[in-house]
Each structure stands twice: as structure tokens, then as C-alpha cells.
Short mmCIF file of C-alpha atoms in Angstrom, two decimals:
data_model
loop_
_atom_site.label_atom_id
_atom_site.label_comp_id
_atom_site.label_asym_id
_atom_site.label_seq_id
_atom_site.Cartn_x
_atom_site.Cartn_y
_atom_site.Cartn_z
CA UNK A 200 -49.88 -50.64 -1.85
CA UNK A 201 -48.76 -51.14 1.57
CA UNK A 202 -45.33 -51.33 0.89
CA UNK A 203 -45.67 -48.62 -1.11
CA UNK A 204 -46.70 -46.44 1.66
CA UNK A 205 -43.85 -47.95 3.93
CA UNK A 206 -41.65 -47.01 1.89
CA UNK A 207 -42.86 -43.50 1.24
CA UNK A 208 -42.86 -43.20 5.40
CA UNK A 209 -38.84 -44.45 5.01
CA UNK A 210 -37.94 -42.26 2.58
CA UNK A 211 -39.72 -39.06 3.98
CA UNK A 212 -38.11 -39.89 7.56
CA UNK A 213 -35.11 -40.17 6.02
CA UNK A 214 -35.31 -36.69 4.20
CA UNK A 215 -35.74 -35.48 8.01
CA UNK A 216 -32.75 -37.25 9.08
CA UNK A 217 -31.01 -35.69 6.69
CA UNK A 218 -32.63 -32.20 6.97
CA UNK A 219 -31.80 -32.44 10.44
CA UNK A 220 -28.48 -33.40 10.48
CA UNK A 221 -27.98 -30.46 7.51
CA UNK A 222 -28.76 -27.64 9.99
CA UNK A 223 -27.25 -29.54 12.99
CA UNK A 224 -23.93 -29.40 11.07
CA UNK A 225 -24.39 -25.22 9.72
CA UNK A 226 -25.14 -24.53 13.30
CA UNK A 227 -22.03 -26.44 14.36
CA UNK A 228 -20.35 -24.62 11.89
CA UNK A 229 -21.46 -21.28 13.02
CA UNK A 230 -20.97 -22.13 16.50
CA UNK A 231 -17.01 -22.94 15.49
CA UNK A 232 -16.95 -19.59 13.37
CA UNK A 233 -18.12 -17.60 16.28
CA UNK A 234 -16.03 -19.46 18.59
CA UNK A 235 -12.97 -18.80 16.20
CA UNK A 236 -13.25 -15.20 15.75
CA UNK A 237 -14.24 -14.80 19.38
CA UNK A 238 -10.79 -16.29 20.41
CA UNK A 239 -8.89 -14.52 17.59
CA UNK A 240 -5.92 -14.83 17.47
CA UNK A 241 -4.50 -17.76 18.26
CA UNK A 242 -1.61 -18.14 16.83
CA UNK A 243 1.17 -15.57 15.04
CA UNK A 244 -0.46 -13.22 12.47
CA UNK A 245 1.61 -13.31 9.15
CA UNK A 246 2.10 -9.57 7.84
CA UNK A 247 3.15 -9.59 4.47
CA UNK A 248 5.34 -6.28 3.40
CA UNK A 249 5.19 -5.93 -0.33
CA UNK A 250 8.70 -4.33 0.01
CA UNK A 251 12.48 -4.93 0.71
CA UNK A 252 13.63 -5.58 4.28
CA UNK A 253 15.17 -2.78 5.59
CA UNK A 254 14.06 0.44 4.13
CA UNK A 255 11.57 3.00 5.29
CA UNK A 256 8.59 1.39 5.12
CA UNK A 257 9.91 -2.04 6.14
CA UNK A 258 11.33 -0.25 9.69
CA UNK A 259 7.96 1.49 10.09
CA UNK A 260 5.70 -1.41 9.84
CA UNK A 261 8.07 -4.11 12.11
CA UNK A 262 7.58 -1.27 14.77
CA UNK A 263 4.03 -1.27 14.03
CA UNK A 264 3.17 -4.86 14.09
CA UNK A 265 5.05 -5.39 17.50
CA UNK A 266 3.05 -2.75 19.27
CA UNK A 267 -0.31 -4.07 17.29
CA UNK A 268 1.46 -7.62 18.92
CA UNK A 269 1.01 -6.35 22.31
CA UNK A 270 -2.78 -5.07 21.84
CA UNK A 271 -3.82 -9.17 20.40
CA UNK A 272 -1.49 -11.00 22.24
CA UNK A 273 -0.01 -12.71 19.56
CA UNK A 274 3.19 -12.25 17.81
CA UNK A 275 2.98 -10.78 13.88
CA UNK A 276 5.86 -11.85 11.76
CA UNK A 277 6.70 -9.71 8.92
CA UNK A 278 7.30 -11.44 5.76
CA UNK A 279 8.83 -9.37 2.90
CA UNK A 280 7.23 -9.93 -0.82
CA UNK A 281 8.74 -7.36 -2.46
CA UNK A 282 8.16 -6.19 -6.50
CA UNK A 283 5.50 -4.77 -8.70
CA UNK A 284 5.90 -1.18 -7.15
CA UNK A 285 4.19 -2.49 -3.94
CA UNK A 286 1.20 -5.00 -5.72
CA UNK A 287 3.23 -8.22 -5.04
CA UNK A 288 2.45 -8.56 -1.82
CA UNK A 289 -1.25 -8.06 -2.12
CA UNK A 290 -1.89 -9.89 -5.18
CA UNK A 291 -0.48 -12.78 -3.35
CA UNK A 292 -1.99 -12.41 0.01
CA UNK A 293 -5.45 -12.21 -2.08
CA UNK A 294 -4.28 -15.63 -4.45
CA UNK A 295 -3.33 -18.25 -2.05
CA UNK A 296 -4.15 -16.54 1.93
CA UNK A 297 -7.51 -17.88 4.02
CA UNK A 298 -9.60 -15.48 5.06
CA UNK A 299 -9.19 -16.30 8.76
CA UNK A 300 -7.19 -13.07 9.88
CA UNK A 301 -3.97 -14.69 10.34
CA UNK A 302 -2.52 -13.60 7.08
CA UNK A 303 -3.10 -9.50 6.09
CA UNK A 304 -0.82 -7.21 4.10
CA UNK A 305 0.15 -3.32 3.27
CA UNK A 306 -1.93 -1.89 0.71
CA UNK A 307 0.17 0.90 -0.95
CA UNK A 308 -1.88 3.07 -3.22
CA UNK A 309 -0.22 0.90 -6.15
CA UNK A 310 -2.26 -1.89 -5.63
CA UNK A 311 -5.44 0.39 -6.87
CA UNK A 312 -3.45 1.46 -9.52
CA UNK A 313 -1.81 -1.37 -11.30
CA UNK A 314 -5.25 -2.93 -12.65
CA UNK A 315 -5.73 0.59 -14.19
CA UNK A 316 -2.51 0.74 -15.64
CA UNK A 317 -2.36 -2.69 -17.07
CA UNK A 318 -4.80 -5.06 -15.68
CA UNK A 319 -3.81 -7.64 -12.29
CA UNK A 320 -4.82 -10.73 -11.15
CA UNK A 321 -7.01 -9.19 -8.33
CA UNK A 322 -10.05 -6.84 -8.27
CA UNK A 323 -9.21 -3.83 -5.79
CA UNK A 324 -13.22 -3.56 -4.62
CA UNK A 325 -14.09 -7.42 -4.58
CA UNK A 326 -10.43 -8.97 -3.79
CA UNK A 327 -9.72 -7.61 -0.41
CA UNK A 328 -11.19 -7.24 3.36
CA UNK A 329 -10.09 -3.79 4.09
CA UNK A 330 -8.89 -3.26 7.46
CA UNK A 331 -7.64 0.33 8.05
CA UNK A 332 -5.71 2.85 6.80
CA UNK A 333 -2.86 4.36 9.00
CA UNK A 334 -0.45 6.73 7.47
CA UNK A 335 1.10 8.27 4.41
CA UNK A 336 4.62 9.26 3.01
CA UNK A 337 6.68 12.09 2.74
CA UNK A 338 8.36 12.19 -0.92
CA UNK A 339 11.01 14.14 -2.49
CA UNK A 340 13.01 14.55 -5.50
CA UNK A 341 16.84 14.64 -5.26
CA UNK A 342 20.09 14.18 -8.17
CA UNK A 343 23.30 12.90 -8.00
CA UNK A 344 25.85 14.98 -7.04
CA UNK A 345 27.84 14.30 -10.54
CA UNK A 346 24.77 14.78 -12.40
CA UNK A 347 25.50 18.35 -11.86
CA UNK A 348 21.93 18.87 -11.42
CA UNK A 349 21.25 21.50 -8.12
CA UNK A 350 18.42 22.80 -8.58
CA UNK A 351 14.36 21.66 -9.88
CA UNK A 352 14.84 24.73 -12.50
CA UNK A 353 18.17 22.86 -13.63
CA UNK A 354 16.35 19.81 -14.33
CA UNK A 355 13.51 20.92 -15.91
CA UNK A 356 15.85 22.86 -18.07
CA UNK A 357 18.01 19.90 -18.71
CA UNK A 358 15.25 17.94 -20.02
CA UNK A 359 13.53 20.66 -21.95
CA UNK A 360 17.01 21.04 -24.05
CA UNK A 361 17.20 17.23 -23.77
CA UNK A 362 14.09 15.57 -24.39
CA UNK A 363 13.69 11.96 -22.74
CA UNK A 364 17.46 12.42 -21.90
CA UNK A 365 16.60 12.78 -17.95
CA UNK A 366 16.78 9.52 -16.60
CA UNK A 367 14.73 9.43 -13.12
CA UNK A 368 14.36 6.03 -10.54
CA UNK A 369 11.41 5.12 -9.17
CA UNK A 370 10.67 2.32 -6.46
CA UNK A 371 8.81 0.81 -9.29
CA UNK A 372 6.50 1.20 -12.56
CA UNK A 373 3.10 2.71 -11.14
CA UNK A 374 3.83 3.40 -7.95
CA UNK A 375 2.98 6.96 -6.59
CA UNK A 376 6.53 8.15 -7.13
CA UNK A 377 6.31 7.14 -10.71
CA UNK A 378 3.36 8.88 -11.25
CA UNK A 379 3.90 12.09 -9.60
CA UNK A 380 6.49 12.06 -11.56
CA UNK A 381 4.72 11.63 -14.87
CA UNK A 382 2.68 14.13 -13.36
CA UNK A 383 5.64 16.56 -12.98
CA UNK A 384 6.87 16.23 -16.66
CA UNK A 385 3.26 16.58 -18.11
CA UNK A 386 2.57 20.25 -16.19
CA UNK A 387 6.30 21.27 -17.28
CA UNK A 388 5.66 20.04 -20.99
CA UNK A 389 8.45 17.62 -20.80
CA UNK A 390 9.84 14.19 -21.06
CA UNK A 391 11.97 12.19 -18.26
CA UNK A 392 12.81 8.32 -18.36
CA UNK A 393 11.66 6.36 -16.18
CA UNK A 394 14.29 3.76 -14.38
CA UNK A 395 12.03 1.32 -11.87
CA UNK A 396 13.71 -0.85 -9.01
CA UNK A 397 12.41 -2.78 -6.45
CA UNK A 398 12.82 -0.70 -3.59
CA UNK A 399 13.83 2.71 -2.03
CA UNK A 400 17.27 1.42 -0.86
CA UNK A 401 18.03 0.80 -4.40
CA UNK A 402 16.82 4.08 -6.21
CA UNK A 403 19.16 5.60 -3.31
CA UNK A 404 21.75 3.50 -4.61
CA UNK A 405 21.37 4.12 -7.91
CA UNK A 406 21.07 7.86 -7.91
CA UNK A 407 24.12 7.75 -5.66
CA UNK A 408 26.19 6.09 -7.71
CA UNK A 409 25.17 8.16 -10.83
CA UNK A 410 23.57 5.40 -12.62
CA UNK A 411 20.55 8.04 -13.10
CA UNK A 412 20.31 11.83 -12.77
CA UNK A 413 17.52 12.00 -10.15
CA UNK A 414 15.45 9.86 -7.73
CA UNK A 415 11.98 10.29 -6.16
CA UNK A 416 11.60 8.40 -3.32
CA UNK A 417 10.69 9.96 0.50
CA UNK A 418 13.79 11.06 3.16
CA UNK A 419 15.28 8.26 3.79
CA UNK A 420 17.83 9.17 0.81
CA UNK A 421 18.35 12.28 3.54
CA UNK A 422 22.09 10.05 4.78
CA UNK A 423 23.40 10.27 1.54
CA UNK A 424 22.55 13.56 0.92
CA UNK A 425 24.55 14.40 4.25
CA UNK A 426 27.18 12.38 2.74
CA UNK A 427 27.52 14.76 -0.51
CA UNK A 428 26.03 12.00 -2.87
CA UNK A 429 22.92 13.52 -3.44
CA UNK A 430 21.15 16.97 -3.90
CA UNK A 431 17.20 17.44 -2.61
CA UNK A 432 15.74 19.54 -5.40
CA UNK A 433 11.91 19.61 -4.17
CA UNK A 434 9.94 17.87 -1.45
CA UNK A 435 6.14 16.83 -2.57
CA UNK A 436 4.53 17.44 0.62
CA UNK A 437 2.15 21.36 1.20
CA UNK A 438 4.82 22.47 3.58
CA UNK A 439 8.17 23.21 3.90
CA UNK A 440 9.80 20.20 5.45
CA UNK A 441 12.55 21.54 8.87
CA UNK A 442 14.54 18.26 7.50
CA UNK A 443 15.14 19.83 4.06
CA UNK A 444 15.82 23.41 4.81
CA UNK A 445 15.81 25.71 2.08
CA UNK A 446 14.09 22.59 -0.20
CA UNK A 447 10.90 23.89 -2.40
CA UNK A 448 7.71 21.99 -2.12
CA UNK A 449 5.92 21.56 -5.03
CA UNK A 450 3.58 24.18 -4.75
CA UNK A 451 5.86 26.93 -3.76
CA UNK A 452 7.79 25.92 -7.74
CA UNK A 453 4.36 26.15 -9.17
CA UNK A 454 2.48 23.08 -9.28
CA UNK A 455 -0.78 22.24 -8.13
CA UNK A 456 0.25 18.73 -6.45
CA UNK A 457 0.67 17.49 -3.32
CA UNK A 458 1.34 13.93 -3.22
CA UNK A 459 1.46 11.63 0.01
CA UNK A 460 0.26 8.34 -0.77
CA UNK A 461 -1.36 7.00 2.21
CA UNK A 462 -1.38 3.23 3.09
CA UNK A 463 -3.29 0.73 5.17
CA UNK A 464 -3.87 -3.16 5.90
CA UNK A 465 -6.45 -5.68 4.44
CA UNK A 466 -7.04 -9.27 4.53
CA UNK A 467 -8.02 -11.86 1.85
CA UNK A 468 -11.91 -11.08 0.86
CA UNK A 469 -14.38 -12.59 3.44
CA UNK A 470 -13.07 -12.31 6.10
CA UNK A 471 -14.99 -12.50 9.94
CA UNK A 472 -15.90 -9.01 10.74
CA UNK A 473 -15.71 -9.30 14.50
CA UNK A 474 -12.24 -10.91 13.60
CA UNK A 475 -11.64 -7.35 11.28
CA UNK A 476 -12.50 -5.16 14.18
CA UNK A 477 -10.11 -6.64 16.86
CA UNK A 478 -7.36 -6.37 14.09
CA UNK A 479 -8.88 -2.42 13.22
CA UNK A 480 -8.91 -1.56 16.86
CA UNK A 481 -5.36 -3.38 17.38
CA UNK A 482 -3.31 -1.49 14.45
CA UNK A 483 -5.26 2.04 16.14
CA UNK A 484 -4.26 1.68 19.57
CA UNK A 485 -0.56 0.70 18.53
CA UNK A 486 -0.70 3.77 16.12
CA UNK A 487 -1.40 5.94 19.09
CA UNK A 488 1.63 4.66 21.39
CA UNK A 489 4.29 7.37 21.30
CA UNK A 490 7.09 5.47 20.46
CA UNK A 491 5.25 4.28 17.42
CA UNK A 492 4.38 8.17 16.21
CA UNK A 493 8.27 8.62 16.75
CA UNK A 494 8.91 6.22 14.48
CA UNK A 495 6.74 7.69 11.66
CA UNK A 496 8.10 11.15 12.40
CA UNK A 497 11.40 9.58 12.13
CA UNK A 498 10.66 8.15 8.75
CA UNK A 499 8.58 11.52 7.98
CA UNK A 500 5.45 9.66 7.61
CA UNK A 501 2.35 11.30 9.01
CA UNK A 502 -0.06 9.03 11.04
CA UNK A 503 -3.86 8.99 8.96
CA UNK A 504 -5.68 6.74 10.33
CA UNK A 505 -9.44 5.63 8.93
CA UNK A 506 -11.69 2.98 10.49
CA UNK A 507 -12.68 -0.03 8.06
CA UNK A 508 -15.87 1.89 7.02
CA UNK A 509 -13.75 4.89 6.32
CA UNK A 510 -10.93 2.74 4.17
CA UNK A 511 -13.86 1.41 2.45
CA UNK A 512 -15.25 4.75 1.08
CA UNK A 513 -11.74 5.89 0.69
CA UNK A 514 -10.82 2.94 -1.28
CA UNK A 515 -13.69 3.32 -3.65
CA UNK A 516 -12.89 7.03 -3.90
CA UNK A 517 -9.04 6.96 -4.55
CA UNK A 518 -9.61 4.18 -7.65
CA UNK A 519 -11.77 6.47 -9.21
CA UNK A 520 -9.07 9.17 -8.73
CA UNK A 521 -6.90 7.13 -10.24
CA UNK A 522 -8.93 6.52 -13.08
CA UNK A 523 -8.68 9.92 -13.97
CA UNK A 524 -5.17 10.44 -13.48
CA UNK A 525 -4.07 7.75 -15.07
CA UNK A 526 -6.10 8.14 -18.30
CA UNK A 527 -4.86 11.39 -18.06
CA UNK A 528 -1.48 10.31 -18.76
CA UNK A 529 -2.44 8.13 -21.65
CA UNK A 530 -0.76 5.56 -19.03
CA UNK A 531 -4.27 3.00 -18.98
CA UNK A 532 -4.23 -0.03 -20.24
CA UNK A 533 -5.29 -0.78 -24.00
CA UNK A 534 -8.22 -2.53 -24.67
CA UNK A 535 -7.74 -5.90 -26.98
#
């Protein structure tokens, strides 16, 4: 019996041991979290850019992560991922990147769309640490010079006497060009082809070259429209635009849209969120340098900037917008 109850005392002093040691090592472990997010960053930030080097977007965010740079005093390196009409990146960033802050990515509005469209393997909501939203594009429809095609009234006509005939290329299946697009057709009761490519610099390309009619992309197809290779027929934005004199918006040829597709940054899900608001309050002081809000008026982006909390709602909000639009187009993905 007395052994018994020796060993009873062992074992229960043990449990201690153990218990203590337990919540010796969490509180360590807290400790080092706190300690890491206090000293964020540390080391170069990896910004993955879900599209080709050297087009609009590409320019636009390089500029942007080396004033952000300057505000966290570490370098971020831009590494291009692109494909899927702007989900590559992303669904990567959320497969195989830590949540520690030191790899994020552009969130195009694609990335909500795509699981709508035809599933992914990320969840928009759970997937991602949303960091903030900054901006938004300007887009525009425009045809190849030997197309023929010089006006919107033209093409709509075209493809009324021509159904499915009117070949169109996008910067990828489900992006917002594609769907505005869609969009288009649907309110004119018509039919266009769709003709997806990786990247801006290519649906410039192609259009230019007359490999399809028209393009819809933003103005950085404005050079070889200067050149005489292309022909703006509309711009998407509720204004005129002073770089396309003379160019219809949407609206003013009768439709009710206005697209401009704002984008932001997130991280991997769970990330720090004292680690989150030194990368928030980085991206919105560099957004507010001049030399950055050149740069998006150069590339006829419009700064829109929205706190974490804000992206959050927004996020939640433009999905279910989505939802609707996409349905709409009998574009949703078919249940087995």
C-alpha cells in the first residue's frame, strides 16, 4: 500500500512537471510570436504578381512595393505567377506560403470569381488574410485596324448579322474583362467569342496583329492605337476619359455598366494581425506618395484604398455580387 501511494505521489508530480513545462513552452511560444511580429519584417517580403512582367499592372505594383519598401524597411521582390485570369498567383500563395507576412499577393477580382465559375482549390472567405484594397482599372474596348471595325455600333452590328462570328481577347477566362464582356453581348442580345491569353501585352498583340477583331483590356493598348493598329470603340469607366477623346463610355451607348475592377493584397490565412497592420499601414502611406499616384494616373488606375476591416466587408460583398452575375450568365459551375 505504501508503494502504492509512492507511486501515485510520482506519477501526480510528474503530471505537474509536465503541465508545467506545457505552458512554459505556449508562453515561450507566444513570447517568440509577439517578438516576431513586433520586429516584422526582417527579411525581404515576397510579392507575388499573378500576371506577366511588364504590363500595366506589373509596372504599377513594382512602383508600389518599393515605396511600401521604404515605409518597412525591407526590400519586396516581385515574383510574377502569371495564368488563370489573375487566380494563379493567389491560389498558390494560399497552397504552399506561411502565414508569417513575408509572402502576400494581388487579389484581382478573379480570384472571387473563379470558384463561382468552376470551382478552385481555395475558399475566397476562409483561404486568405486580407490586407487592403488599393486601386482599380480603367478598361476599354478597341479592334484591329483591318478588322474594319470603327465604331461599338459596327460591332454590335457585325455580330448581330454574324452570330458567334466576333472573336474578342480577354486577359483570361473569368476575369473582369471577360465578363463585362459577356455582360455586353447579353444587354445587346448577341453572341461574341471569347479568345483568353495570359496577359494584357498579349491581347494587345493579338488584336494588333488581327488574330481577333477586338480586345478589352485597360489603356495600355493606347501605343498601338497611336501607331494605327488599333481603334478604341468604348471605354468602361462613368466618364469620358481626356486620353480617349471622342471614345463613348458605356453608359453614354446605353448600358447600365460601369466596370473597374478594384484590387488589393492578402496573405496566406492566419496570419499575425499586428504583423497585417504594419503591412496595411505600409501599402497606405506608399499609396499616398505622389510619385506613386502618378504612376496609377499614368496607367489610368484610380487609387481606392480600404483598410483590412473594409476589404473584409468588401470581399464578402463583391462574392455575393458575383454570384449573381455570374448565374446570370448561365456561366456557374454545374453541380455533379
Amino acid at each position: 500500500e505504501k508503494n502504492t501511494r509512492e507511486e501515485m505521489t510520482t506519477i501526480d508530480r510528474a503530471k505537474r512537471m509536465a503541465a508545467g513545462l506545457a505552458l512554459a513552452v505556449a508562453a515561450s511560444a507566444m513570447t517568440a510570436g509577439g517578438a516576431a511580429a513586433q520586429d516584422y519584417p526582417t527579411r525581404p517580403i515576397t510579392l507575388i504578381v499573378p500576371w506577366a512582367a511588364g504590363g500595366q499592372t506589373d509596372i504599377t505594383l513594382r512602383t508600389l512595393a518599393e515605396a511600401a519598401s521604404k515605409q518597412l524597411g525591407q526590400p519586396i521582390v516581385v515574383e510574377n505567377k502569371p495564368g488563370g485570369g489573375g487566380t494563379v498567383g493567389g491560389a498558390t500563395m494560399a497552397a504552399t506560403a506561411k502565414p508569417d507576412g513575408y509572402t502576400i499577393a494581388q487579389i484581382p477580382i478573379g480570384v472571387f470569381r473563379l470558384p463561382i465559375m468552376q470551382g478552385a482549390t481555395y475558399d475566397p472567405v476562409k483561404d486568405f488574410t486580407y490586407i487592403a484594397n488599393i486601386a482599380g482599372y480603367v478598361f476599354a474596348t478597341y479592334c484591329s485596324i483591318e478588322s474594319k471595325l470603327t465604331t461599338w455600333k459596327e460591332v454590335i452590328d457585325f455580330a448581330k448579322a454574324n452570330p458567334g462570328k466576333l472573336t474578342y481577347a480577354s486577359p483570361g477566362h473569368g476575369t473582369s474583362n471577360n465578363i463585362g464582356m459577356e455582360l455586353i453581348a447579353a444587354h445587346s442580345g448577341v453572341k461574341f467569342t471569347e479568345v483568353p491569353f495570359k496577359s494584357t501585352n498579349e491581347v494587345n498583340v493579338a488584336v494588333a496583329g488581327n488574330h481577333t477583331m477586338c480586345g478589352a483590356t485597360g489603356l495600355d493598348a493606347k501605343p498601338l492605337a497611336d501607331a494605327g493598329k488599333l481603334k478604341f470603340v468604348n471605354v468602361w469607366t462613368g466618364k469620358p476619359n481626356p486620353k480617349l477623346p471622342g471614345v463613348p463610355t458605356l453608359k453614354e451607348l446605353g448600358y447600365p455598366f460601369v466596370f473597374d475592377s478594384p484590387w488589393g493584397f492578402a496573405g496566406p490565412k492566419g496570419m499575425d494581425p499586428k504583423v497585417v497592420v504594419k503591412l496595411q499601414d505600409a501599402f497606405k502611406k506608399a499609396i499616398e506618395e505622389p510619385g506613386l499616384l502618378e504612376t496609377l494616373a499614368k496607367y489610368d488606375m484610380v487609387a481606392n484604398y480600404k483598410s483590412t476591416e473594409d476589404y473584409r466587408k468588401f470581399v464578402t460583398e463583391v462574392i455575393e455580387s458575383e454570384r449573381k452575375v455570374v448565374d446570370s450568365l448561365g456561366l456557374g459551375k454545374k453541380a455533379n
